[in-house]
PDB file of C-alpha atoms in Angstrom:
ATOM      1  CA  VAL A 247       6.274 -79.683 149.372  1.00 40.00           C
ATOM      2  CA  GLU A 248       4.302 -81.848 146.964  1.00 49.00           C
ATOM      3  CA  PHE A 249       5.181 -81.883 143.275  1.00 54.00           C
ATOM      4  CA  LEU A 250       3.099 -83.016 140.353  1.00 58.00           C
ATOM      5  CA  SER A 251       5.004 -85.774 138.573  1.00 63.00           C
ATOM      6  CA  SER A 252       4.978 -86.030 134.791  1.00 65.00           C
ATOM      7  CA  ALA A 253       2.564 -88.958 135.185  1.00 70.00           C
ATOM      8  CA  ALA A 254       0.247 -86.748 137.231  1.00 62.00           C
ATOM      9  CA  LEU A 255       0.520 -84.053 134.546  1.00 69.00           C
ATOM     10  CA  GLY A 256      -0.584 -86.513 131.905  1.00 79.00           C
ATOM     11  CA  LYS A 257      -3.401 -87.656 134.158  1.00 85.00           C
ATOM     12  CA  LEU A 258      -4.507 -84.066 134.704  1.00 88.00           C
ATOM     13  CA  ILE A 259      -4.898 -83.516 130.943  1.00 90.00           C
ATOM     14  CA  THR A 260      -6.508 -86.962 130.523  1.00 91.00           C
ATOM     15  CA  LEU A 261      -9.074 -86.174 133.228  1.00 93.00           C
ATOM     16  CA  LEU A 262      -9.772 -82.802 131.649  1.00 95.00           C
ATOM     17  CA  LYS A 263     -10.368 -84.452 128.250  1.00 95.00           C
ATOM     18  CA  LYS A 264     -12.692 -86.962 129.900  1.00 95.00           C
ATOM     19  CA  HIS A 265     -15.050 -84.086 130.653  1.00 96.00           C
ATOM     20  CA  ILE A 266     -14.157 -81.826 127.709  1.00 96.00           C
ATOM     21  CA  PRO A 267     -13.038 -84.163 124.895  1.00 96.00           C
ATOM     22  CA  VAL A 268     -12.337 -81.349 122.419  1.00 97.00           C
ATOM     23  CA  LEU A 269     -10.339 -78.526 123.997  1.00 97.00           C
ATOM     24  CA  LYS A 270     -10.199 -76.373 120.859  1.00 98.00           C
ATOM     25  CA  GLY A 271     -12.002 -73.114 121.555  1.00 98.00           C
ATOM     26  CA  LYS A 272     -12.655 -73.955 125.219  1.00 98.00           C
ATOM     27  CA  THR A 273     -11.453 -71.687 128.015  1.00 98.00           C
ATOM     28  CA  ILE A 274      -9.431 -73.496 130.652  1.00 98.00           C
ATOM     29  CA  GLY A 275      -8.722 -71.711 133.926  1.00 98.00           C
ATOM     30  CA  ILE A 276      -5.348 -72.221 135.553  1.00 98.00           C
ATOM     31  CA  LEU A 277      -5.062 -71.483 139.266  1.00 98.00           C
ATOM     32  CA  GLY A 278      -1.404 -71.313 140.223  1.00 97.00           C
ATOM     33  CA  LEU A 279       1.609 -70.821 137.974  1.00 97.00           C
ATOM     34  CA  ALA A 280       4.442 -70.885 140.520  1.00 96.00           C
ATOM     35  CA  PHE A 281       6.610 -73.908 141.288  1.00 92.00           C
ATOM     36  CA  LYS A 282       5.243 -73.825 144.850  1.00 92.00           C
ATOM     37  CA  PRO A 283       3.138 -71.441 146.950  1.00 93.00           C
ATOM     38  CA  ASP A 284       4.576 -68.228 148.392  1.00 94.00           C
ATOM     39  CA  THR A 285       7.079 -67.705 145.582  1.00 95.00           C
ATOM     40  CA  ASP A 286       7.245 -66.205 142.097  1.00 96.00           C
ATOM     41  CA  ASP A 287       9.639 -68.974 140.970  1.00 96.00           C
ATOM     42  CA  ILE A 288       8.397 -70.754 137.826  1.00 96.00           C
ATOM     43  CA  ARG A 289      11.578 -72.694 136.916  1.00 92.00           C
ATOM     44  CA  GLU A 290      10.146 -76.126 137.724  1.00 89.00           C
ATOM     45  CA  SER A 291       6.507 -75.098 137.460  1.00 92.00           C
ATOM     46  CA  ARG A 292       4.123 -77.858 136.462  1.00 91.00           C
ATOM     47  CA  ALA A 293       1.968 -75.190 134.834  1.00 94.00           C
ATOM     48  CA  ILE A 294       4.506 -74.795 131.983  1.00 95.00           C
ATOM     49  CA  PRO A 295       3.986 -78.193 130.286  1.00 94.00           C
ATOM     50  CA  ILE A 296       0.254 -78.041 131.046  1.00 94.00           C
ATOM     51  CA  VAL A 297      -0.152 -74.651 129.379  1.00 96.00           C
ATOM     52  CA  LYS A 298       1.917 -75.854 126.391  1.00 95.00           C
ATOM     53  CA  GLU A 299      -0.316 -78.915 126.010  1.00 94.00           C
ATOM     54  CA  LEU A 300      -3.511 -76.879 126.321  1.00 96.00           C
ATOM     55  CA  LEU A 301      -2.339 -74.368 123.717  1.00 97.00           C
ATOM     56  CA  GLN A 302      -1.349 -77.197 121.354  1.00 95.00           C
ATOM     57  CA  ASN A 303      -4.924 -78.485 121.736  1.00 95.00           C
ATOM     58  CA  GLY A 304      -6.352 -75.085 120.792  1.00 97.00           C
ATOM     59  CA  ALA A 305      -7.619 -74.133 124.251  1.00 98.00           C
ATOM     60  CA  ARG A 306      -7.841 -70.561 125.476  1.00 98.00           C
ATOM     61  CA  ILE A 307      -6.316 -70.006 128.898  1.00 98.00           C
ATOM     62  CA  LYS A 308      -7.288 -67.744 131.776  1.00 98.00           C
ATOM     63  CA  ALA A 309      -4.587 -67.816 134.433  1.00 98.00           C
ATOM     64  CA  TYR A 310      -4.090 -66.409 137.881  1.00 98.00           C
ATOM     65  CA  ASP A 311      -1.273 -66.629 140.410  1.00 98.00           C
ATOM     66  CA  PRO A 312      -0.732 -64.166 143.268  1.00 97.00           C
ATOM     67  CA  GLN A 313       3.019 -63.804 142.611  1.00 97.00           C
ATOM     68  CA  ALA A 314       4.243 -65.601 139.463  1.00 98.00           C
ATOM     69  CA  MET A 315       2.278 -64.015 136.615  1.00 98.00           C
ATOM     70  CA  GLU A 316       4.963 -61.542 135.555  1.00 97.00           C
ATOM     71  CA  ASN A 317       7.551 -64.329 135.312  1.00 97.00           C
ATOM     72  CA  PHE A 318       5.108 -66.600 133.491  1.00 98.00           C
ATOM     73  CA  LYS A 319       4.393 -63.839 130.952  1.00 98.00           C
ATOM     74  CA  THR A 320       7.990 -64.117 129.743  1.00 97.00           C
ATOM     75  CA  LEU A 321       7.172 -67.665 128.547  1.00 97.00           C
ATOM     76  CA  PHE A 322       3.520 -67.226 127.565  1.00 98.00           C
ATOM     77  CA  PRO A 323       2.865 -63.547 126.785  1.00 97.00           C
ATOM     78  CA  THR A 324      -0.420 -64.200 124.951  1.00 94.00           C
ATOM     79  CA  ILE A 325      -2.529 -66.080 127.502  1.00 97.00           C
ATOM     80  CA  ASP A 326      -5.197 -64.201 129.446  1.00 98.00           C
ATOM     81  CA  TYR A 327      -3.844 -63.236 132.869  1.00 98.00           C
ATOM     82  CA  ARG A 328      -6.553 -62.260 135.357  1.00 98.00           C
ATOM     83  CA  SER A 329      -6.328 -59.950 138.343  1.00 97.00           C
ATOM     84  CA  SER A 330      -8.086 -62.341 140.734  1.00 97.00           C
ATOM     85  CA  ALA A 331      -8.691 -66.045 141.204  1.00 97.00           C
ATOM     86  CA  ARG A 332     -12.461 -65.462 141.045  1.00 97.00           C
ATOM     87  CA  GLU A 333     -12.122 -64.204 137.465  1.00 97.00           C
ATOM     88  CA  VAL A 334     -10.783 -67.634 136.466  1.00 98.00           C
ATOM     89  CA  LEU A 335     -13.870 -69.449 137.789  1.00 97.00           C
ATOM     90  CA  SER A 336     -15.945 -68.530 134.718  1.00 96.00           C
ATOM     91  CA  SER A 337     -13.821 -70.900 132.584  1.00 98.00           C
ATOM     92  CA  ASP A 338     -15.186 -74.095 130.999  1.00 98.00           C
ATOM     93  CA  ALA A 339     -12.955 -76.042 133.422  1.00 98.00           C
ATOM     94  CA  ILE A 340     -10.451 -75.149 136.139  1.00 98.00           C
ATOM     95  CA  LEU A 341      -7.085 -76.754 136.831  1.00 97.00           C
ATOM     96  CA  ILE A 342      -5.538 -76.203 140.259  1.00 95.00           C
ATOM     97  CA  ILE A 343      -1.767 -76.381 139.820  1.00 94.00           C
ATOM     98  CA  THR A 344      -0.318 -74.573 142.868  1.00 93.00           C
ATOM     99  CA  LYS A 345      -1.915 -74.620 146.315  1.00 91.00           C
ATOM    100  CA  TRP A 346      -2.204 -70.982 147.273  1.00 95.00           C
ATOM    101  CA  LYS A 347      -4.160 -70.283 150.440  1.00 95.00           C
ATOM    102  CA  GLU A 348      -6.620 -68.008 148.629  1.00 95.00           C
ATOM    103  CA  PHE A 349      -7.697 -70.903 146.387  1.00 96.00           C
ATOM    104  CA  THR A 350      -9.111 -72.641 149.465  1.00 94.00           C
ATOM    105  CA  THR A 351     -11.720 -69.891 149.905  1.00 94.00           C
ATOM    106  CA  LEU A 352     -13.233 -69.939 146.406  1.00 97.00           C
ATOM    107  CA  ASP A 353     -16.709 -71.226 145.591  1.00 96.00           C
ATOM    108  CA  TYR A 354     -16.262 -74.020 143.057  1.00 97.00           C
ATOM    109  CA  GLN A 355     -19.947 -75.024 142.929  1.00 96.00           C
ATOM    110  CA  GLY A 356     -21.248 -75.673 139.429  1.00 97.00           C
ATOM    111  CA  ARG A 357     -17.737 -75.924 137.960  1.00 97.00           C
ATOM    112  CA  ILE A 358     -15.539 -78.640 136.466  1.00 97.00           C
ATOM    113  CA  VAL A 359     -12.387 -78.797 138.610  1.00 97.00           C
ATOM    114  CA  ILE A 360      -9.309 -80.942 138.046  1.00 95.00           C
ATOM    115  CA  ASP A 361      -7.372 -80.575 141.282  1.00 94.00           C
ATOM    116  CA  GLY A 362      -3.665 -81.295 141.399  1.00 90.00           C
ATOM    117  CA  ARG A 363      -3.226 -79.947 144.935  1.00 90.00           C
ATOM    118  CA  ARG A 364      -5.844 -81.403 147.304  1.00 89.00           C
ATOM    119  CA  VAL A 365      -7.870 -78.244 147.765  1.00 92.00           C
ATOM    120  CA  ASP A 366     -10.712 -79.632 149.882  1.00 91.00           C
ATOM    121  CA  GLN A 367     -13.089 -76.775 149.043  1.00 93.00           C
ATOM    122  CA  ALA A 368     -12.890 -77.719 145.342  1.00 95.00           C
ATOM    123  CA  LYS A 369     -14.678 -80.984 146.122  1.00 94.00           C
ATOM    124  CA  ASN A 370     -17.995 -79.110 146.071  1.00 94.00           C
ATOM    125  CA  ALA A 371     -17.575 -78.567 142.310  1.00 96.00           C
ATOM    126  CA  ARG A 372     -20.204 -79.985 139.959  1.00 95.00           C
ATOM    127  CA  ILE A 373     -17.498 -82.282 138.582  1.00 94.00           C
ATOM    128  CA  TYR A 374     -14.418 -82.849 140.744  1.00 95.00           C
ATOM    129  CA  GLU A 375     -11.360 -84.916 139.897  1.00 93.00           C
ATOM    130  CA  GLY A 376      -8.332 -85.132 142.174  1.00 89.00           C
ATOM    131  CA  VAL A 377      -4.987 -86.044 140.638  1.00 81.00           C
ATOM    132  CA  CYS A 378      -2.264 -86.512 143.229  1.00 60.00           C
ATOM    133  CA  TRP A 379      -3.747 -89.166 145.484  1.00 43.00           C
TER     134      TRP A 379
END
């Protein structure tokens, strides 16, 4: 299992700000809230510090995770949880935090994607940045 280090987390936000310098009022999509795929465990989730940082910067968040949303709501009850990954794609930018299989089938064309999980399909985004390699 790959984990995003704190350095990678910082890089993820830095890359996002490279393309959207002012996050205030922007909608940032988060794909994946769980610590790792196929679990609802958020205890060591890299999405936690990322969401905190985005909220501190005034961003609005649309989030989706197939299993961890209920647990994540206990920490962040006010962010916008969506019922499908596709609903997150309309965001100003998308951050891929957990590599769920369903994220590999999305159409990222025309989007800004900061990928922390090597989702090959995301490379067809209008702007693509990969973090963990």
